[in-house]
Amino acid sequence: DAGVHSKAWYAATCDRKMAEDALYRSNKDGSFLIRKSSGQDSRQPYTLVVFYNRRVYNIPIRFIESTRQYALGREKNGEERFDSVAEIVENHQHTSLVLIDSQNNTKDSTRLKHIVRVS
């Protein structure tokens, strides 16, 4: 179990557009929520949605079958792995999360600061 269902930041019934709209309305750097991934792929069950610098980032959360852990984004060497999605959130409330803009090839970083609830 990813440890998401009882959490305030988990938007169970939310799709990508609803999540992005809610974050744009919040308009606060570091606003975030977690939603189910659109693809319904067991290897990428959730998406971390983060608002920063007037942009919304959708970061896939991967499930690593071999270790039964979770990691953010594309697989890379030396990546951080977590035992639950809740651990990812807790970690990035204290340490910066790198945000990569694939269109402009720029990097930013922010902590997860404001939980956004989708109404």
PDB file of N, CA and C in Angstrom, residues 75-119:
ATOM      1  N   GLU A  75      13.553   6.727 -14.604  1.00  0.00           N
ATOM      2  CA  GLU A  75      14.581   5.991 -13.859  1.00  0.00           C
ATOM      3  C   GLU A  75      15.954   6.587 -14.130  1.00  0.00           C
ATOM      4  N   LYS A  76      16.728   6.760 -13.060  1.00  0.00           N
ATOM      5  CA  LYS A  76      18.078   7.292 -13.237  1.00  0.00           C
ATOM      6  C   LYS A  76      19.002   6.665 -12.200  1.00  0.00           C
ATOM      7  N   ASN A  77      20.297   6.719 -12.472  1.00  0.00           N
ATOM      8  CA  ASN A  77      21.265   6.147 -11.533  1.00  0.00           C
ATOM      9  C   ASN A  77      21.266   6.934 -10.240  1.00  0.00           C
ATOM     10  N   GLY A  78      21.356   6.235  -9.133  1.00  0.00           N
ATOM     11  CA  GLY A  78      21.450   6.902  -7.847  1.00  0.00           C
ATOM     12  C   GLY A  78      20.183   7.617  -7.417  1.00  0.00           C
ATOM     13  N   GLU A  79      19.050   7.238  -7.983  1.00  0.00           N
ATOM     14  CA  GLU A  79      17.810   7.934  -7.630  1.00  0.00           C
ATOM     15  C   GLU A  79      17.394   7.593  -6.202  1.00  0.00           C
ATOM     16  N   GLU A  80      16.632   8.514  -5.611  1.00  0.00           N
ATOM     17  CA  GLU A  80      16.093   8.256  -4.276  1.00  0.00           C
ATOM     18  C   GLU A  80      14.889   7.346  -4.418  1.00  0.00           C
ATOM     19  N   ARG A  81      14.830   6.344  -3.538  1.00  0.00           N
ATOM     20  CA  ARG A  81      13.683   5.442  -3.523  1.00  0.00           C
ATOM     21  C   ARG A  81      13.036   5.491  -2.144  1.00  0.00           C
ATOM     22  N   PHE A  82      11.731   5.311  -2.136  1.00  0.00           N
ATOM     23  CA  PHE A  82      10.966   5.447  -0.898  1.00  0.00           C
ATOM     24  C   PHE A  82      10.047   4.246  -0.730  1.00  0.00           C
ATOM     25  N   ASP A  83       9.745   3.919   0.543  1.00  0.00           N
ATOM     26  CA  ASP A  83       8.888   2.767   0.820  1.00  0.00           C
ATOM     27  C   ASP A  83       7.410   3.066   0.607  1.00  0.00           C
ATOM     28  N   SER A  84       7.052   4.350   0.536  1.00  0.00           N
ATOM     29  CA  SER A  84       5.650   4.708   0.292  1.00  0.00           C
ATOM     30  C   SER A  84       5.598   6.075  -0.383  1.00  0.00           C
ATOM     31  N   VAL A  85       4.456   6.364  -0.980  1.00  0.00           N
ATOM     32  CA  VAL A  85       4.255   7.683  -1.574  1.00  0.00           C
ATOM     33  C   VAL A  85       4.258   8.747  -0.476  1.00  0.00           C
ATOM     34  N   ALA A  86       3.720   8.395   0.681  1.00  0.00           N
ATOM     35  CA  ALA A  86       3.709   9.336   1.809  1.00  0.00           C
ATOM     36  C   ALA A  86       5.134   9.751   2.178  1.00  0.00           C
ATOM     37  N   GLU A  87       6.087   8.812   2.104  1.00  0.00           N
ATOM     38  CA  GLU A  87       7.483   9.152   2.402  1.00  0.00           C
ATOM     39  C   GLU A  87       8.055  10.140   1.387  1.00  0.00           C
ATOM     40  N   ILE A  88       7.656   9.998   0.135  1.00  0.00           N
ATOM     41  CA  ILE A  88       8.115  10.956  -0.888  1.00  0.00           C
ATOM     42  C   ILE A  88       7.652  12.356  -0.507  1.00  0.00           C
ATOM     43  N   VAL A  89       6.359  12.479  -0.159  1.00  0.00           N
ATOM     44  CA  VAL A  89       5.803  13.783   0.205  1.00  0.00           C
ATOM     45  C   VAL A  89       6.516  14.337   1.434  1.00  0.00           C
ATOM     46  N   GLU A  90       6.650  13.508   2.481  1.00  0.00           N
ATOM     47  CA  GLU A  90       7.300  13.983   3.706  1.00  0.00           C
ATOM     48  C   GLU A  90       8.720  14.448   3.425  1.00  0.00           C
ATOM     49  N   ASN A  91       9.451  13.688   2.613  1.00  0.00           N
ATOM     50  CA  ASN A  91      10.831  14.041   2.285  1.00  0.00           C
ATOM     51  C   ASN A  91      10.906  15.398   1.581  1.00  0.00           C
ATOM     52  N   HIS A  92      10.015  15.597   0.602  1.00  0.00           N
ATOM     53  CA  HIS A  92      10.094  16.821  -0.195  1.00  0.00           C
ATOM     54  C   HIS A  92       9.373  18.005   0.451  1.00  0.00           C
ATOM     55  N   GLN A  93       8.812  17.800   1.642  1.00  0.00           N
ATOM     56  CA  GLN A  93       8.361  18.947   2.424  1.00  0.00           C
ATOM     57  C   GLN A  93       9.558  19.591   3.120  1.00  0.00           C
ATOM     58  N   HIS A  94      10.658  18.842   3.212  1.00  0.00           N
ATOM     59  CA  HIS A  94      11.867  19.346   3.888  1.00  0.00           C
ATOM     60  C   HIS A  94      13.033  19.560   2.942  1.00  0.00           C
ATOM     61  N   THR A  95      13.117  18.750   1.896  1.00  0.00           N
ATOM     62  CA  THR A  95      14.219  18.902   0.945  1.00  0.00           C
ATOM     63  C   THR A  95      13.647  19.271  -0.417  1.00  0.00           C
ATOM     64  N   SER A  96      14.397  20.048  -1.168  1.00  0.00           N
ATOM     65  CA  SER A  96      13.902  20.547  -2.442  1.00  0.00           C
ATOM     66  C   SER A  96      13.690  19.431  -3.458  1.00  0.00           C
ATOM     67  N   LEU A  97      12.664  19.637  -4.248  1.00  0.00           N
ATOM     68  CA  LEU A  97      12.332  18.751  -5.348  1.00  0.00           C
ATOM     69  C   LEU A  97      12.783  19.461  -6.621  1.00  0.00           C
ATOM     70  N   VAL A  98      13.549  18.765  -7.469  1.00  0.00           N
ATOM     71  CA  VAL A  98      13.990  19.380  -8.722  1.00  0.00           C
ATOM     72  C   VAL A  98      12.860  19.265  -9.742  1.00  0.00           C
ATOM     73  N   LEU A  99      12.525  20.400 -10.351  1.00  0.00           N
ATOM     74  CA  LEU A  99      11.471  20.457 -11.370  1.00  0.00           C
ATOM     75  C   LEU A  99      12.149  20.691 -12.715  1.00  0.00           C
ATOM     76  N   ILE A 100      11.935  19.778 -13.646  1.00  0.00           N
ATOM     77  CA  ILE A 100      12.574  19.906 -14.955  1.00  0.00           C
ATOM     78  C   ILE A 100      11.507  20.279 -15.977  1.00  0.00           C
ATOM     79  N   ASP A 101      11.749  21.381 -16.665  1.00  0.00           N
ATOM     80  CA  ASP A 101      10.849  21.831 -17.716  1.00  0.00           C
ATOM     81  C   ASP A 101      11.396  21.287 -19.033  1.00  0.00           C
ATOM     82  N   SER A 102      10.721  20.260 -19.554  1.00  0.00           N
ATOM     83  CA  SER A 102      11.259  19.600 -20.749  1.00  0.00           C
ATOM     84  C   SER A 102      11.151  20.483 -21.990  1.00  0.00           C
ATOM     85  N   GLN A 103      10.206  21.424 -21.993  1.00  0.00           N
ATOM     86  CA  GLN A 103      10.080  22.288 -23.170  1.00  0.00           C
ATOM     87  C   GLN A 103      11.240  23.278 -23.257  1.00  0.00           C
ATOM     88  N   ASN A 104      11.543  23.935 -22.144  1.00  0.00           N
ATOM     89  CA  ASN A 104      12.602  24.951 -22.169  1.00  0.00           C
ATOM     90  C   ASN A 104      13.930  24.411 -21.664  1.00  0.00           C
ATOM     91  N   ASN A 105      13.926  23.141 -21.259  1.00  0.00           N
ATOM     92  CA  ASN A 105      15.130  22.506 -20.735  1.00  0.00           C
ATOM     93  C   ASN A 105      15.730  23.294 -19.572  1.00  0.00           C
ATOM     94  N   THR A 106      14.871  23.758 -18.674  1.00  0.00           N
ATOM     95  CA  THR A 106      15.345  24.498 -17.513  1.00  0.00           C
ATOM     96  C   THR A 106      15.037  23.685 -16.254  1.00  0.00           C
ATOM     97  N   LYS A 107      15.757  23.988 -15.194  1.00  0.00           N
ATOM     98  CA  LYS A 107      15.532  23.312 -13.914  1.00  0.00           C
ATOM     99  C   LYS A 107      15.194  24.348 -12.853  1.00  0.00           C
ATOM    100  N   ASP A 108      14.254  24.005 -12.010  1.00  0.00           N
ATOM    101  CA  ASP A 108      13.918  24.804 -10.848  1.00  0.00           C
ATOM    102  C   ASP A 108      13.849  23.846  -9.677  1.00  0.00           C
ATOM    103  N   SER A 109      13.657  24.384  -8.492  1.00  0.00           N
ATOM    104  CA  SER A 109      13.390  23.479  -7.377  1.00  0.00           C
ATOM    105  C   SER A 109      12.528  24.183  -6.350  1.00  0.00           C
ATOM    106  N   THR A 110      11.716  23.399  -5.669  1.00  0.00           N
ATOM    107  CA  THR A 110      10.860  23.922  -4.613  1.00  0.00           C
ATOM    108  C   THR A 110      10.595  22.796  -3.630  1.00  0.00           C
ATOM    109  N   ARG A 111      10.165  23.162  -2.446  1.00  0.00           N
ATOM    110  CA  ARG A 111       9.671  22.158  -1.503  1.00  0.00           C
ATOM    111  C   ARG A 111       8.160  22.067  -1.659  1.00  0.00           C
ATOM    112  N   LEU A 112       7.593  20.940  -1.196  1.00  0.00           N
ATOM    113  CA  LEU A 112       6.147  20.778  -1.186  1.00  0.00           C
ATOM    114  C   LEU A 112       5.616  21.502   0.038  1.00  0.00           C
ATOM    115  N   LYS A 113       4.911  22.624  -0.179  1.00  0.00           N
ATOM    116  CA  LYS A 113       4.553  23.483   0.953  1.00  0.00           C
ATOM    117  C   LYS A 113       3.061  23.564   1.232  1.00  0.00           C
ATOM    118  N   HIS A 114       2.246  23.615   0.187  1.00  0.00           N
ATOM    119  CA  HIS A 114       0.810  23.886   0.379  1.00  0.00           C
ATOM    120  C   HIS A 114      -0.006  22.754  -0.233  1.00  0.00           C
ATOM    121  N   ILE A 115      -0.757  22.073   0.607  1.00  0.00           N
ATOM    122  CA  ILE A 115      -1.636  21.023   0.115  1.00  0.00           C
ATOM    123  C   ILE A 115      -2.835  21.670  -0.572  1.00  0.00           C
ATOM    124  N   VAL A 116      -3.114  21.217  -1.789  1.00  0.00           N
ATOM    125  CA  VAL A 116      -4.275  21.746  -2.508  1.00  0.00           C
ATOM    126  C   VAL A 116      -5.360  20.680  -2.515  1.00  0.00           C
ATOM    127  N   ARG A 117      -6.547  21.092  -2.131  1.00  0.00           N
ATOM    128  CA  ARG A 117      -7.691  20.170  -2.186  1.00  0.00           C
ATOM    129  C   ARG A 117      -8.507  20.511  -3.411  1.00  0.00           C
ATOM    130  N   VAL A 118      -8.907  19.475  -4.117  1.00  0.00           N
ATOM    131  CA  VAL A 118      -9.707  19.675  -5.322  1.00  0.00           C
ATOM    132  C   VAL A 118     -11.167  19.706  -4.928  1.00  0.00           C
ATOM    133  N   SER A 119     -11.857  20.785  -5.301  1.00  0.00           N
ATOM    134  CA  SER A 119     -13.270  20.846  -4.902  1.00  0.00           C
ATOM    135  C   SER A 119     -14.148  20.511  -6.084  1.00  0.00           C
TER     136      SER A 119
END
